[in-house]
Amino acid sequence: MYHDPKPTVFAKHLNYLSRHWTVISLETLVSAIYKKDFSQIPPKSVVITIDDGHAGNIELLSLFKQYRVRPTLFVCTQIIGTYRHFWFKIAGQSKAEKEKRKRFPNAERLAHLKQATDFEPEKIYPDRQALNIVEIKEMTANVDFQPHTQFHPILPRCTETECRQEILGSKTDLERLLGIECSHFSYPNGDYTEREIEIVKTAGFQSARTTDIGWNTQRTAPYQLKTVPITDDAGLALFRAQLTTIPQRLGKWMNALFKK
């Protein structure tokens, strides 16, 4: 799982993966999980996913072509193609403030952002943070685009109405934009409850990816797909370590310990 890696870093990761692993599509993985049959999946297979739809993702296209990989790019459908900003990339908020706001009810989070930074979800800014429509359509032959909500809220902090709009609305947005049927979803920030799982199911998605650390097997629940988070600027040594999931698990354990 990536967000906005630079081409120079991502090229080194892909070069390593191409020599030691087999990159498969998300569709291949999900199909095998439903069939409970991994016989057609090569050993040491990985799926590449990229979250949000950052403008810098267009710079990776030549690498997708060079290494013949088809990643799944989960996009925020009301931010791509606009000059709106991602709320978590707004200047003037520290990492601690951002993490704190993730725990607020959705309306309260937006009110805090408005007061502190003058941020509004539909506000137009001078610079562009997300992919535009021309770039997305240029990438469609080499990228599997899927929804990641409309505005990247923390879904369990949303009301039922807000949650349904973000999930179902993003599916409708992307299907209308690209003329495709969207089958996969990614929970923003990896946060979900049984409510979100049920809404994703009823929306017609076949899977949903979390940020739960680990590997997927035939027994993995398709609406709780695990992942291996990769630091966007990871050097090759860190990247190889993160493929084991050990650094991420240690980091999660340390964060939980200090919160106590």
Short mmCIF file of C-alpha atoms in Angstrom, two decimals:
data_model
loop_
_atom_site.label_atom_id
_atom_site.label_comp_id
_atom_site.label_asym_id
_atom_site.label_seq_id
_atom_site.Cartn_x
_atom_site.Cartn_y
_atom_site.Cartn_z
CA MET A 1 0.00 0.00 0.00
CA TYR A 2 1.36 3.36 -1.13
CA HIS A 3 0.06 6.93 -1.28
CA ASP A 4 2.29 9.31 -3.20
CA PRO A 5 5.72 7.73 -3.86
CA LYS A 6 8.27 9.50 -6.04
CA PRO A 7 9.25 7.73 -9.28
CA THR A 8 12.92 7.38 -8.28
CA VAL A 9 11.97 5.53 -5.09
CA PHE A 10 9.13 3.53 -6.62
CA ALA A 11 11.38 2.36 -9.47
CA LYS A 12 13.75 0.74 -6.98
CA HIS A 13 10.84 -0.99 -5.24
CA LEU A 14 9.44 -2.31 -8.52
CA ASN A 15 12.85 -3.48 -9.64
CA TYR A 16 13.23 -5.50 -6.44
CA LEU A 17 9.69 -6.89 -6.63
CA SER A 18 10.12 -7.90 -10.27
CA ARG A 19 13.18 -9.98 -9.37
CA HIS A 20 11.82 -11.68 -6.26
CA TRP A 21 8.02 -11.54 -6.40
CA THR A 22 5.13 -11.82 -8.84
CA VAL A 23 2.84 -8.81 -9.06
CA ILE A 24 -0.80 -9.81 -9.60
CA SER A 25 -3.98 -7.77 -9.88
CA LEU A 26 -6.38 -7.16 -7.01
CA GLU A 27 -9.10 -8.84 -9.07
CA THR A 28 -6.99 -12.01 -9.27
CA LEU A 29 -6.55 -12.09 -5.50
CA VAL A 30 -10.20 -11.41 -4.69
CA SER A 31 -11.40 -14.02 -7.19
CA ALA A 32 -9.11 -16.63 -5.61
CA ILE A 33 -10.40 -15.76 -2.12
CA TYR A 34 -14.01 -16.26 -3.21
CA LYS A 35 -13.11 -19.56 -4.86
CA LYS A 36 -10.94 -20.53 -1.88
CA ASP A 37 -8.42 -21.68 -4.45
CA PHE A 38 -4.94 -20.16 -4.65
CA SER A 39 -3.64 -22.78 -7.10
CA GLN A 40 -3.47 -20.21 -9.92
CA ILE A 41 -1.59 -17.65 -7.81
CA PRO A 42 2.21 -17.99 -7.99
CA PRO A 43 4.16 -18.23 -4.72
CA LYS A 44 5.31 -14.88 -3.35
CA SER A 45 2.64 -12.86 -5.12
CA VAL A 46 1.80 -9.26 -4.25
CA VAL A 47 -0.88 -6.75 -5.20
CA ILE A 48 0.09 -3.07 -5.46
CA THR A 49 -2.48 -0.55 -4.23
CA ILE A 50 -2.16 3.24 -4.08
CA ASP A 51 -4.55 5.40 -2.06
CA ASP A 52 -6.20 8.80 -2.56
CA GLY A 53 -5.40 9.84 -6.16
CA HIS A 54 -2.53 12.27 -5.60
CA ALA A 55 -1.40 14.38 -8.56
CA GLY A 56 2.08 12.86 -8.38
CA ASN A 57 0.71 9.41 -9.26
CA ILE A 58 0.77 10.30 -12.98
CA GLU A 59 4.57 10.28 -12.80
CA LEU A 60 4.46 6.54 -12.05
CA LEU A 61 2.68 5.59 -15.28
CA SER A 62 5.86 4.91 -17.26
CA LEU A 63 7.00 2.54 -14.50
CA PHE A 64 3.70 0.64 -14.58
CA LYS A 65 4.27 0.14 -18.29
CA GLN A 66 7.95 -0.73 -17.96
CA TYR A 67 7.38 -3.39 -15.30
CA ARG A 68 4.04 -4.53 -16.74
CA VAL A 69 2.14 -4.14 -13.50
CA ARG A 70 -1.46 -3.04 -13.07
CA PRO A 71 -1.90 -1.49 -9.63
CA THR A 72 -5.24 -0.60 -8.09
CA LEU A 73 -5.50 3.12 -7.42
CA PHE A 74 -8.21 4.00 -4.90
CA VAL A 75 -9.31 7.60 -5.51
CA CYS A 76 -11.40 10.19 -3.66
CA THR A 77 -13.94 10.90 -6.35
CA GLN A 78 -14.93 14.45 -5.38
CA ILE A 79 -11.29 15.58 -5.17
CA ILE A 80 -9.84 14.10 -8.36
CA GLY A 81 -10.45 16.30 -11.38
CA THR A 82 -10.76 19.43 -9.21
CA TYR A 83 -8.71 22.04 -7.38
CA ARG A 84 -10.13 20.90 -4.05
CA HIS A 85 -7.67 19.77 -1.39
CA PHE A 86 -7.33 16.67 0.77
CA TRP A 87 -8.23 17.67 4.33
CA PHE A 88 -5.24 15.81 5.75
CA LYS A 89 -2.82 17.76 3.52
CA ILE A 90 -3.98 21.20 4.62
CA ALA A 91 -1.07 23.36 5.80
CA GLY A 92 -1.10 24.59 9.36
CA GLN A 93 -2.07 21.40 11.16
CA SER A 94 0.49 19.29 12.98
CA LYS A 95 0.56 15.52 12.85
CA ALA A 96 -0.82 15.41 16.39
CA GLU A 97 -3.67 17.77 15.45
CA LYS A 98 -4.48 15.69 12.39
CA GLU A 99 -4.59 12.47 14.42
CA LYS A 100 -6.78 14.16 17.03
CA ARG A 101 -9.23 15.38 14.38
CA LYS A 102 -9.59 11.86 13.02
CA ARG A 103 -11.35 10.97 16.27
CA PHE A 104 -13.91 13.80 16.04
CA PRO A 105 -17.42 13.23 14.64
CA ASN A 106 -17.32 14.15 10.96
CA ALA A 107 -19.21 17.46 11.31
CA GLU A 108 -17.04 18.46 14.26
CA ARG A 109 -13.85 17.64 12.34
CA LEU A 110 -14.94 19.85 9.46
CA ALA A 111 -15.91 22.65 11.84
CA HIS A 112 -12.49 22.50 13.52
CA LEU A 113 -10.74 22.60 10.15
CA LYS A 114 -12.84 25.55 9.03
CA GLN A 115 -12.05 27.51 12.17
CA ALA A 116 -8.35 26.66 12.30
CA THR A 117 -7.38 26.61 8.61
CA ASP A 118 -10.38 27.97 6.66
CA PHE A 119 -10.65 24.57 5.00
CA GLU A 120 -13.89 23.47 3.35
CA PRO A 121 -14.32 20.22 1.36
CA GLU A 122 -15.57 21.97 -1.78
CA LYS A 123 -13.33 25.03 -1.58
CA ILE A 124 -11.28 25.75 -4.71
CA TYR A 125 -7.55 26.34 -4.17
CA PRO A 126 -4.91 27.82 -6.52
CA ASP A 127 -2.90 24.58 -6.70
CA ARG A 128 -3.97 21.06 -7.56
CA GLN A 129 -3.38 18.15 -5.20
CA ALA A 130 -5.16 15.36 -7.08
CA LEU A 131 -5.07 13.73 -10.50
CA ASN A 132 -7.05 15.51 -13.18
CA ILE A 133 -9.44 13.85 -15.62
CA VAL A 134 -7.01 13.86 -18.56
CA GLU A 135 -4.37 12.09 -16.45
CA ILE A 136 -6.83 9.52 -15.14
CA LYS A 137 -8.04 8.62 -18.61
CA GLU A 138 -4.44 8.37 -19.81
CA MET A 139 -3.76 5.89 -17.02
CA THR A 140 -6.84 3.66 -17.37
CA ALA A 141 -5.16 1.15 -19.70
CA ASN A 142 -2.52 0.46 -17.04
CA VAL A 143 -4.32 1.23 -13.78
CA ASP A 144 -7.38 -0.25 -12.08
CA PHE A 145 -9.22 2.76 -10.64
CA GLN A 146 -11.55 2.09 -7.70
CA PRO A 147 -13.33 4.30 -5.09
CA HIS A 148 -11.91 5.54 -1.80
CA THR A 149 -15.01 7.60 -0.80
CA GLN A 150 -15.76 11.09 -2.10
CA PHE A 151 -13.90 13.31 0.40
CA HIS A 152 -11.84 10.90 2.57
CA PRO A 153 -13.75 11.19 5.86
CA ILE A 154 -13.22 8.77 8.74
CA LEU A 155 -16.23 6.60 8.04
CA PRO A 156 -17.00 5.34 11.58
CA ARG A 157 -17.13 9.00 12.66
CA CYS A 158 -19.80 9.76 10.04
CA THR A 159 -23.54 9.58 10.48
CA GLU A 160 -25.34 6.77 8.70
CA THR A 161 -26.43 9.17 5.95
CA GLU A 162 -22.92 10.61 5.51
CA CYS A 163 -21.40 7.14 5.41
CA ARG A 164 -23.77 5.87 2.75
CA GLN A 165 -23.26 8.98 0.63
CA GLU A 166 -19.49 8.71 0.79
CA ILE A 167 -19.43 5.01 -0.14
CA LEU A 168 -22.29 4.76 -2.63
CA GLY A 169 -21.65 8.23 -4.05
CA SER A 170 -18.01 7.45 -4.79
CA LYS A 171 -19.00 4.29 -6.65
CA THR A 172 -21.51 6.20 -8.76
CA ASP A 173 -19.02 9.04 -9.40
CA LEU A 174 -16.27 6.79 -10.70
CA GLU A 175 -18.53 4.52 -12.73
CA ARG A 176 -20.01 7.56 -14.44
CA LEU A 177 -16.60 9.13 -15.05
CA LEU A 178 -14.87 6.07 -16.51
CA GLY A 179 -17.79 4.01 -17.78
CA ILE A 180 -16.77 1.00 -15.69
CA GLU A 181 -18.22 -1.16 -12.94
CA CYS A 182 -16.39 -0.64 -9.65
CA SER A 183 -15.94 -3.81 -7.60
CA HIS A 184 -13.41 -2.88 -4.93
CA PHE A 185 -13.25 -0.30 -2.15
CA SER A 186 -10.68 1.02 0.31
CA TYR A 187 -11.60 2.38 3.77
CA PRO A 188 -10.07 5.85 4.35
CA ASN A 189 -7.43 5.67 7.08
CA GLY A 190 -8.27 1.97 7.24
CA ASP A 191 -11.11 2.66 9.70
CA TYR A 192 -14.24 0.53 9.50
CA THR A 193 -16.90 -1.17 11.61
CA GLU A 194 -19.58 -3.74 10.83
CA ARG A 195 -21.73 -0.85 9.58
CA GLU A 196 -19.20 0.10 6.91
CA ILE A 197 -18.75 -3.54 5.87
CA GLU A 198 -22.51 -3.94 5.43
CA ILE A 199 -22.85 -0.72 3.39
CA VAL A 200 -19.95 -1.74 1.14
CA LYS A 201 -21.57 -5.13 0.58
CA THR A 202 -24.99 -3.71 -0.24
CA ALA A 203 -23.39 -1.17 -2.59
CA GLY A 204 -22.29 -4.07 -4.77
CA PHE A 205 -18.57 -4.08 -4.05
CA GLN A 206 -16.82 -7.47 -4.06
CA SER A 207 -14.04 -6.49 -1.66
CA ALA A 208 -12.70 -3.77 0.62
CA ARG A 209 -9.11 -3.16 1.66
CA THR A 210 -8.26 -2.16 5.20
CA THR A 211 -4.95 -1.00 6.68
CA ASP A 212 -4.83 -4.07 8.94
CA ILE A 213 -1.25 -5.29 8.68
CA GLY A 214 -0.69 -8.75 7.25
CA TRP A 215 -1.01 -11.11 4.32
CA ASN A 216 -4.16 -12.40 2.67
CA THR A 217 -5.02 -16.10 2.45
CA GLN A 218 -7.93 -18.22 1.29
CA ARG A 219 -9.50 -17.59 4.70
CA THR A 220 -9.31 -13.79 4.50
CA ALA A 221 -12.70 -12.06 4.65
CA PRO A 222 -13.04 -10.21 1.29
CA TYR A 223 -14.32 -7.03 2.97
CA GLN A 224 -11.39 -7.02 5.40
CA LEU A 225 -8.42 -7.43 3.08
CA LYS A 226 -5.13 -6.95 4.89
CA THR A 227 -2.20 -4.93 3.60
CA VAL A 228 1.50 -4.23 3.96
CA PRO A 229 1.89 -0.45 4.36
CA ILE A 230 5.00 0.84 2.60
CA THR A 231 6.57 4.20 3.46
CA ASP A 232 6.44 6.30 0.29
CA ASP A 233 10.07 7.39 0.57
CA ALA A 234 11.45 4.09 1.90
CA GLY A 235 15.00 3.30 0.86
CA LEU A 236 15.61 -0.22 -0.43
CA ALA A 237 16.77 -1.55 2.95
CA LEU A 238 13.65 -0.24 4.71
CA PHE A 239 11.44 -1.44 1.87
CA ARG A 240 12.79 -4.98 2.16
CA ALA A 241 12.26 -4.85 5.92
CA GLN A 242 8.71 -3.56 5.53
CA LEU A 243 7.85 -6.46 3.23
CA THR A 244 8.20 -8.67 6.31
CA THR A 245 5.69 -6.40 8.17
CA ILE A 246 7.95 -6.45 11.23
CA PRO A 247 8.69 -2.67 11.34
CA GLN A 248 5.02 -1.81 10.90
CA ARG A 249 3.91 -4.20 13.65
CA LEU A 250 6.56 -2.85 16.00
CA GLY A 251 5.51 0.72 15.22
CA LYS A 252 1.86 -0.09 15.88
CA TRP A 253 2.75 -1.81 19.15
CA MET A 254 4.89 1.14 20.28
CA ASN A 255 2.13 3.63 19.45
CA ALA A 256 -0.39 1.62 21.44
CA LEU A 257 2.05 1.35 24.35
CA PHE A 258 2.66 5.09 24.55
CA LYS A 259 -1.06 5.86 24.29
CA LYS A 260 -1.53 3.87 27.49
#
